[in-house]
Coordinates of C-alpha atoms in Angstrom, one line a residue:
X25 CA -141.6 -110.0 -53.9
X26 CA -138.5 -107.4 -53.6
X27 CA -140.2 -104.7 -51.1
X28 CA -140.9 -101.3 -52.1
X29 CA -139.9 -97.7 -50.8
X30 CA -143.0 -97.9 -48.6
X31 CA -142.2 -101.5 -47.2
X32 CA -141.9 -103.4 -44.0
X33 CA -145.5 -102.0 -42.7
X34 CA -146.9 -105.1 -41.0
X35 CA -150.5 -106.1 -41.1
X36 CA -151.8 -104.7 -38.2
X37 CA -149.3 -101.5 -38.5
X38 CA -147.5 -100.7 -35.0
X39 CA -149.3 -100.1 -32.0
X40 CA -151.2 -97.3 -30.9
X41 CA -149.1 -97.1 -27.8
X42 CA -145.9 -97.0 -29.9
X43 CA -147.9 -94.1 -32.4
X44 CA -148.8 -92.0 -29.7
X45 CA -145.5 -92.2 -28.3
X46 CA -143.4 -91.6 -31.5
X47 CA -145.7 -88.3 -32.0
X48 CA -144.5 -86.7 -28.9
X49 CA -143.0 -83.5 -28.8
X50 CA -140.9 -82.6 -26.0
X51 CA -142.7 -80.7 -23.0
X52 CA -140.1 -77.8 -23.0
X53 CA -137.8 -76.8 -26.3
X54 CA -134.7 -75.1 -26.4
X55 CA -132.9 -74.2 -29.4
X56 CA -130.3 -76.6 -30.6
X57 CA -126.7 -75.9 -32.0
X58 CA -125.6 -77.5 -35.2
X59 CA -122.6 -79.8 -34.8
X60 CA -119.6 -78.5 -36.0
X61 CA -119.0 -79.4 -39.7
X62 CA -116.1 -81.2 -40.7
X63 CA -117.0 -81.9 -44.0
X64 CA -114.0 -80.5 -45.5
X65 CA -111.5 -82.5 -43.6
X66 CA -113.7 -86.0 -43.4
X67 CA -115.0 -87.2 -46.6
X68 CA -117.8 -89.3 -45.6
X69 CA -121.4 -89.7 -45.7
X70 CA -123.7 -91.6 -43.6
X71 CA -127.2 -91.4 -45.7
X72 CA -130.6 -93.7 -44.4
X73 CA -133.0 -94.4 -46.4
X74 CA -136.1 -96.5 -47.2
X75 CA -135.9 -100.0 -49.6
X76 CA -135.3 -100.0 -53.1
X77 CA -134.9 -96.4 -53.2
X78 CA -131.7 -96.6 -55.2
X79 CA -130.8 -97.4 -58.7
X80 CA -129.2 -100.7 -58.4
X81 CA -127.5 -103.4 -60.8
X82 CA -127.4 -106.7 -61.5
X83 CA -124.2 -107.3 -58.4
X84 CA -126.2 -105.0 -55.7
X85 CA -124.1 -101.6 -56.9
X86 CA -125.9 -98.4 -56.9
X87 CA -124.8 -96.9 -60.2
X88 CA -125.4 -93.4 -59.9
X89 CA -124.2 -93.5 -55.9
X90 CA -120.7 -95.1 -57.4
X91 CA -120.7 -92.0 -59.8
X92 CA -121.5 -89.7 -56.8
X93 CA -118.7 -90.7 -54.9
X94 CA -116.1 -90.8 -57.6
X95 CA -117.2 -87.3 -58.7
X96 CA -117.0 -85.7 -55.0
X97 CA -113.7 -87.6 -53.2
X98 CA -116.4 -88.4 -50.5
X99 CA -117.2 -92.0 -49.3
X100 CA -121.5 -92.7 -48.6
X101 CA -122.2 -94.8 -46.3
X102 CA -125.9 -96.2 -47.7
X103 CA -127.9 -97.4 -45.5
X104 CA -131.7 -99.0 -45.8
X105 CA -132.8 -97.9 -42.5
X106 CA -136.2 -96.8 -42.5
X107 CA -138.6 -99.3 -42.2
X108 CA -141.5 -96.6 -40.9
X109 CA -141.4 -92.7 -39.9
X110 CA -142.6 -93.5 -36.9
X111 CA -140.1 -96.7 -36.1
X112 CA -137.5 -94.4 -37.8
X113 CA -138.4 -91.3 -35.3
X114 CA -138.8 -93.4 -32.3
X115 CA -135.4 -94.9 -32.3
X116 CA -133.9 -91.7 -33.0
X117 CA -136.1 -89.2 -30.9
X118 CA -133.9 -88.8 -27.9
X119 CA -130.6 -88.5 -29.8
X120 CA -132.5 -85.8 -31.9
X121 CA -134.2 -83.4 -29.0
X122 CA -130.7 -83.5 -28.0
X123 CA -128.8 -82.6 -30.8
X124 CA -127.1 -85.6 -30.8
X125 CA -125.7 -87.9 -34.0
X126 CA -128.7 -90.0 -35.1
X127 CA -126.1 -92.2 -36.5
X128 CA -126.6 -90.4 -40.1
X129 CA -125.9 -87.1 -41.6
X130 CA -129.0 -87.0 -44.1
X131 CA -132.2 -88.7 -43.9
X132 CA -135.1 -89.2 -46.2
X133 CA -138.4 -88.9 -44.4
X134 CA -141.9 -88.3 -45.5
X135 CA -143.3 -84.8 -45.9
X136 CA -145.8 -84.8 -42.6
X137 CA -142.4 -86.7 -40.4
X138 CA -139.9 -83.8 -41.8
X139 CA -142.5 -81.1 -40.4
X140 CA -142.4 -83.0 -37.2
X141 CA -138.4 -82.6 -37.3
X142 CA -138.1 -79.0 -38.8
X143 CA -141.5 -77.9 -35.9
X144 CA -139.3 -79.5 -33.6
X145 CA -135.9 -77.3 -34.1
X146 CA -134.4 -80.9 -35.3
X147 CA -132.5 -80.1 -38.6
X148 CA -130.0 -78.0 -39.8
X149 CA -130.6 -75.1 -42.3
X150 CA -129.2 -75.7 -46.1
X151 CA -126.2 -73.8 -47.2
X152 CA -128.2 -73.5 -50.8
X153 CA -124.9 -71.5 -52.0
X154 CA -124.0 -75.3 -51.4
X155 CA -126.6 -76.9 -53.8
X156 CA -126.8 -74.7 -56.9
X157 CA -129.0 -77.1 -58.2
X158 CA -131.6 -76.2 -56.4
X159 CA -132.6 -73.9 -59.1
X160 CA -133.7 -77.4 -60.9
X161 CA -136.4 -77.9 -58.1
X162 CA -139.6 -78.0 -59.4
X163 CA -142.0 -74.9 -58.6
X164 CA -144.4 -77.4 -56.8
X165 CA -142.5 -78.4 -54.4
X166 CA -140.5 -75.4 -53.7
X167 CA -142.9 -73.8 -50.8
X168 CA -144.2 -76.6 -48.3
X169 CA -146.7 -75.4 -45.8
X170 CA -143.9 -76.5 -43.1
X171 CA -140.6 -75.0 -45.1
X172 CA -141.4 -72.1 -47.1
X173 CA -138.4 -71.9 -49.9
X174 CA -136.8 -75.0 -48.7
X175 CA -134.7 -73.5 -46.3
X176 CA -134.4 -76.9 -43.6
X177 CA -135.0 -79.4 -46.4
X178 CA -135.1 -80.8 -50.1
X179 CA -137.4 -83.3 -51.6
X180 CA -135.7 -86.6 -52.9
X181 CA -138.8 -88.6 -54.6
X182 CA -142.6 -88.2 -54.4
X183 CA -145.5 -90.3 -55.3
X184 CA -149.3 -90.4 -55.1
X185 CA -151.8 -92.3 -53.4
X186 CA -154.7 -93.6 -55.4
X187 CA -156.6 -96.4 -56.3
X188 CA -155.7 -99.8 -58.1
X189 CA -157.3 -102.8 -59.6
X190 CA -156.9 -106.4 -61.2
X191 CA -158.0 -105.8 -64.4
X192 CA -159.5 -109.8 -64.9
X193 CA -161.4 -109.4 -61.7
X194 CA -162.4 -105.5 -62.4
X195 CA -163.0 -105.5 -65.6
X196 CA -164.6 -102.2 -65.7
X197 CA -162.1 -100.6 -64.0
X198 CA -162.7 -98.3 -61.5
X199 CA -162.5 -94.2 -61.4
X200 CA -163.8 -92.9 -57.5
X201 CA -162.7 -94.6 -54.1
X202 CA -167.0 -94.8 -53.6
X203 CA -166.6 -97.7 -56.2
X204 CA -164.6 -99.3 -53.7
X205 CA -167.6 -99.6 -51.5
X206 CA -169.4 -101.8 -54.2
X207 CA -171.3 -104.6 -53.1
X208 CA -169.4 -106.5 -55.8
X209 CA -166.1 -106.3 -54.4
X210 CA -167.2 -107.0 -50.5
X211 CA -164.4 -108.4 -48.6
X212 CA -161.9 -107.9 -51.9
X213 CA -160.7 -104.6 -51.2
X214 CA -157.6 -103.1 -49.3
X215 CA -156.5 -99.2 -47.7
X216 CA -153.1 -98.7 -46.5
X217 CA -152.3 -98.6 -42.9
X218 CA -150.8 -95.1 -43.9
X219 CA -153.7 -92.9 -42.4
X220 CA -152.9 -89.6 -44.3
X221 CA -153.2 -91.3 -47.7
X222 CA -156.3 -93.7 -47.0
X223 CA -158.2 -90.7 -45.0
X224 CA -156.9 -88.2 -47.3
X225 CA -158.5 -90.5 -50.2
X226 CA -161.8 -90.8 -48.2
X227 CA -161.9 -87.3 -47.3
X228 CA -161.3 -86.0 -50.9
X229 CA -164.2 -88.3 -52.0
X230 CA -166.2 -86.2 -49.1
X231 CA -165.6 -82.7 -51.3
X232 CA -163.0 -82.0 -48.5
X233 CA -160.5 -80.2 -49.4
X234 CA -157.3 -81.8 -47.6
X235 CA -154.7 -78.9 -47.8
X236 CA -157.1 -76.6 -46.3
X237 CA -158.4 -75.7 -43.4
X238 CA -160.5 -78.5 -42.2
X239 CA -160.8 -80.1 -38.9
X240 CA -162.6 -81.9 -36.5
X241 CA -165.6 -82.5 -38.1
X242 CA -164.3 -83.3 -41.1
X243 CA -161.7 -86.1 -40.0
X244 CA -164.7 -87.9 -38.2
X245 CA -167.1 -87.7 -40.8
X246 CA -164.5 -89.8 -43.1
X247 CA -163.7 -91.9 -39.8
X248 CA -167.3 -92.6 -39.7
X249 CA -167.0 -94.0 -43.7
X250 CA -164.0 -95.8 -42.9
X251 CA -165.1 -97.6 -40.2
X252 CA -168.2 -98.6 -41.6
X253 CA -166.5 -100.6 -44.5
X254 CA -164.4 -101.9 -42.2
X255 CA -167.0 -103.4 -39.9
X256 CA -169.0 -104.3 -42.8
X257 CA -166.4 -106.3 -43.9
X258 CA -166.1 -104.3 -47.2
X259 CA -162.4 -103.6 -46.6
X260 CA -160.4 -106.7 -45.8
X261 CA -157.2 -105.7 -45.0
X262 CA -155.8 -102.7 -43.7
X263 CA -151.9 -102.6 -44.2
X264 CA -148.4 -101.6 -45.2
X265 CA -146.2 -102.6 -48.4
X266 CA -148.1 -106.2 -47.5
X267 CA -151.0 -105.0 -49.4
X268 CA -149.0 -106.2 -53.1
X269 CA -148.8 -109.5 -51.5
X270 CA -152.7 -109.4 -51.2
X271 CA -153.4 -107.8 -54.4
X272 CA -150.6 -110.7 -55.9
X273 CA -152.4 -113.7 -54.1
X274 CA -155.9 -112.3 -55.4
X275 CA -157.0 -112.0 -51.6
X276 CA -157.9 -108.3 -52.4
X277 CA -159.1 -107.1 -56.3
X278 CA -158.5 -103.3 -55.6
X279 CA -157.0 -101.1 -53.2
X280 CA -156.2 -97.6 -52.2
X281 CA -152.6 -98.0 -53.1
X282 CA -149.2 -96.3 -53.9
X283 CA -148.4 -95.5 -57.6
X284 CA -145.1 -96.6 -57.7
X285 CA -145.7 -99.8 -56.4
X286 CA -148.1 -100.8 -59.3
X287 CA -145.8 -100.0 -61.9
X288 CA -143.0 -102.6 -60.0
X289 CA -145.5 -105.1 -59.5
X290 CA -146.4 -105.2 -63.1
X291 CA -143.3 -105.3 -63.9
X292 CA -142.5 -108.5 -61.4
X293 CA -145.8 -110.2 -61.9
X294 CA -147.0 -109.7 -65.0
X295 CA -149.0 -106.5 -66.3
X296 CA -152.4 -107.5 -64.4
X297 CA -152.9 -104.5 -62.1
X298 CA -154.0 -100.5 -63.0
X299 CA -153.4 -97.3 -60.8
X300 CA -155.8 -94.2 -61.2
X301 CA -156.1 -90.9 -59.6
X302 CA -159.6 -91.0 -58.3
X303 CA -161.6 -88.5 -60.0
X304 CA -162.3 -86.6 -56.7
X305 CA -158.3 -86.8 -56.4
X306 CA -155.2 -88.6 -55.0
X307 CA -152.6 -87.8 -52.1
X308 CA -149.1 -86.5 -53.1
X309 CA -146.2 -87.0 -51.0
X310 CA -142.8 -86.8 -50.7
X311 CA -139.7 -88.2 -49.1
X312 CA -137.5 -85.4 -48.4
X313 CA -133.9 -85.0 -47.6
X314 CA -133.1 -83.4 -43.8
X315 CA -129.6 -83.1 -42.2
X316 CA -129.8 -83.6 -38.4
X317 CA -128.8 -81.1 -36.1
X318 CA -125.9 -83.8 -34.5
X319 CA -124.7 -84.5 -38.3
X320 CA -121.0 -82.9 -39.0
X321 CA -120.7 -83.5 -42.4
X322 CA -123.4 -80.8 -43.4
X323 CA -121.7 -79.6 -46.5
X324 CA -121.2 -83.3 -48.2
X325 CA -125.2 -84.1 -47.2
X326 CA -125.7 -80.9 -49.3
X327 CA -123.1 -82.1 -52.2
X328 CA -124.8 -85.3 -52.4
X329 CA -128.7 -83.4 -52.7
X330 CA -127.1 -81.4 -55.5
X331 CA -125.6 -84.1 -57.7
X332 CA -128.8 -86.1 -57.3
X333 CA -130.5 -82.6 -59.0
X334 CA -128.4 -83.0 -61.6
X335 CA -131.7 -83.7 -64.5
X336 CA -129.0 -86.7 -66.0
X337 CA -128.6 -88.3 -62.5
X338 CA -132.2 -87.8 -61.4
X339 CA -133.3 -89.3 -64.5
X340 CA -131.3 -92.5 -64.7
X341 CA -132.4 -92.7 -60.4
X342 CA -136.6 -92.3 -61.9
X343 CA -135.7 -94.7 -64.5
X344 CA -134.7 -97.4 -61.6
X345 CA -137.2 -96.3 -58.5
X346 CA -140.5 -95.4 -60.5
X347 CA -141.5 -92.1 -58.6
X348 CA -142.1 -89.0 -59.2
X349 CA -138.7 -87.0 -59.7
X350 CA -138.7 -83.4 -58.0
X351 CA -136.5 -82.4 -60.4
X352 CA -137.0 -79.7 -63.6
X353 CA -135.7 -81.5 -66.3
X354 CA -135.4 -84.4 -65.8
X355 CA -137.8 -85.4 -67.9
X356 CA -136.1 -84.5 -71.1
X357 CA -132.9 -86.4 -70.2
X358 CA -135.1 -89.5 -69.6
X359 CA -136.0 -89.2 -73.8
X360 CA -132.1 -90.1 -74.0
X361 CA -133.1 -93.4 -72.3
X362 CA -136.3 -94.4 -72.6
X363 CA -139.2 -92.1 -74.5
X364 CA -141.5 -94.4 -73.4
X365 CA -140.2 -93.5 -69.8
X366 CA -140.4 -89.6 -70.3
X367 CA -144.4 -89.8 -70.8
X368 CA -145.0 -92.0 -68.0
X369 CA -147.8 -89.4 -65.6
X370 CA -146.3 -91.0 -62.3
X371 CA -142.7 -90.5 -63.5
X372 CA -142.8 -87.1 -65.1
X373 CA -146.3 -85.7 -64.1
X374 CA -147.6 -82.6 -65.9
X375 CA -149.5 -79.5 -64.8
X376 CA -152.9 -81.2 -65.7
X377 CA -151.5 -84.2 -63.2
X378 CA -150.3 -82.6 -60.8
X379 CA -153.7 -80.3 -60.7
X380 CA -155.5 -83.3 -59.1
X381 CA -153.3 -84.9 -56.3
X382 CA -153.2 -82.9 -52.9
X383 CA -151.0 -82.6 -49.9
X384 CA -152.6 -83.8 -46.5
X385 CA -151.7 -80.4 -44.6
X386 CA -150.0 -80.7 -42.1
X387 CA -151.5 -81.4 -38.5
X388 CA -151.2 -80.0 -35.4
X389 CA -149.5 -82.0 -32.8
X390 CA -152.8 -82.3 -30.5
X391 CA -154.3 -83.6 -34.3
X392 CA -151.5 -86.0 -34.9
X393 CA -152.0 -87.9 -31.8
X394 CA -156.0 -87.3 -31.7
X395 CA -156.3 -88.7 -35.5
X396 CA -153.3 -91.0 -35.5
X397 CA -155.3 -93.0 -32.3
X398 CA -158.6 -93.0 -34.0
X399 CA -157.3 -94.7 -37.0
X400 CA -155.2 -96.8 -35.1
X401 CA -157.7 -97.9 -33.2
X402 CA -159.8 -99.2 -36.6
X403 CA -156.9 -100.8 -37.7
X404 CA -155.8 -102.5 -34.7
X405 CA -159.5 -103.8 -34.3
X406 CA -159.6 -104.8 -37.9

């Protein structure tokens, strides 16, 4: 099985040692100063990203990138480089708090990472006279809890966590993560090892409202549910992009899952498999574009965020990755290729949609190493 934008998360996850240390914040901050930009006498691009993020063809290309470069005069350097936020940020922490290069002049990290980065003084601010197509953004990404108008960063694709099925083994279906906890599907079921999605999931089903104010409480009253299925042996395996694998092999019959990944599974293994928003609601997230304060090629980062907002380009890039496009749009250049496409909910989402998926605010960093231990220590004992 190819692996996914979310890939190369292992069974057990990485340790709790390695999570606690990848969330630390330095002891003492002082402001940082943006490398000088050269982007108008070098034109290249280093850009990291996560697998099978990119439109690709049938000799490895990546059409759209090809089209990019041949457009600007500037040569990308693509690189699949993150295998985790917390791997990425790790091996790049140091070089960061310093304002050093990172190795790449744009990055695509998850929503919760990119607050880490921008609370941290990490990232450069956007030149948006830069990215006039910015205006294409849609409206519900546009203000972040962590970036308020998008001033340090810009979203590249998003997607929702939910819950799937085999529909031979489920034939029913299934429509709240408490069906999950059936007695029928003991020892069949999987959660991701991505503890803002399968909490956020648990703690929606709990009438908790995720992008609020919540707290202590809260968090251990859906630690408290999560670790009882897990003892129980209700949940079978907590993990990573490994979970298709499971759901492939038949070891697990439903899962709290990532949307895109079903649609690329049914489309590699046959159409066997069903996503659903839960009807207490799904996770949104995104992966979002920020250009390192040791980058010096700030101004082709931002040429290559505004081509990709081009509704044509972003488009023919949904067409390929299966998530949800951030860009207005885009949708109605997708008719041109596939209609079928256009109406796809984890593609395009509508209002109605989009009105029951939630952002996991964003936590402290006393939360994110208080949480991110307690879950790790579930899944590490698991």
């Amino acid at each position: 099985m190819n692996l996914t934008r979310r890939g190369f998360l292992g069974a057990a996850g990485i340790s709790a040692t390695a999570l606690a240390l990848a969330a630390c914040a330095p002891s003492e901050k002082k402001a940082l100063t943006p490398a000088t930009d050269v982007s108008a006498t070098e034109k290249t691009l280093r850009w990291d990203n996560w697998p099978a993020y990119m439109d690709e063809d049938s000799a490895g290309n990546y059409p759209t990138l090809m089209g990019f470069e041949d457009q600007s005069g500037i040569t990308v350097t693509y690189n699949v480089a993150v295998d985790d936020n917390n791997s990425y940020y790790a091996k790049s922490k140091d070089a960061l708090a310093l304002g050093q290069d990172i190795g790449a002049d744009t990055v695509c990290l998850t929503d919760w990472m990119v607050a880490r980065l921008v609370r941290n003084g990490y990232v450069q601010t956007l030149d948006h006279a830069n990215i006039p197509n910015i205006s294409n953004l849609s409206p519900s990404f546009a203000n972040p809890d962590f970036d308020k108008g998008r001033q340090l960063s810009l979203p590249w694709q998003g997607g929702f966590a939910g819950i799937c099925w085999n529909k031979e083994k489920v034939p029913k279906g299934l429509t709240s993560v408490d069906e999950l906890w059936d007695a029928s599907l003991k020892g069949r079921v999987g959660v991701l090892s991505e503890m803002r999605d399968t909490m956020g999931l648990i703690m929606l089903s709990q009438g908790v409202d995720i992008t609020g104010q919540w707290g202590d409480t809260e968090f251990a009253n859906a630690m408290d549910s999560f670790t009882q299925q897990v003892t129980d042996g209700q949940i079978r395996n907590i993990k990573g992009n490994a979970y298709l694998n499971d759901l492939q092999s038949e070891d697990t019959y439903a899962a709290i899952c990532w949307s895109g990944d079903i649609t690329s599974l049914n489309a590699q293994a046959g159409d066997k498999w069903q996503f659903a928003i839960p009807d207490s609601g799904g996770t949104l997230w995104n992966d979002t574009f920020v250009v390192p304060m040791g980058s010096a090629h700030k101004a082709n980062a931002e040429a290559v965020m505004n081509y990709y907002y081009e509704p044509e380009v972003a488009a023919e890039l949904a067409a390929w990755v299966n998530y949800v496009t951030p860009v207005v749009g885009a949708k109605e250049a997708a008719v041109a290729l596939d209609p079928q496409l256009a109406e796809n909910q984890l593609i395009f989402p509508d209002d109605q949609t989009l009105s029951t998926v939630h952002v996991f605010r964003t936590l402290t960093p006393s939360e994110e190493n208080d949480y991110g231990a307690q879950f790790q220590k579930v899944l590490l004992g698991s």
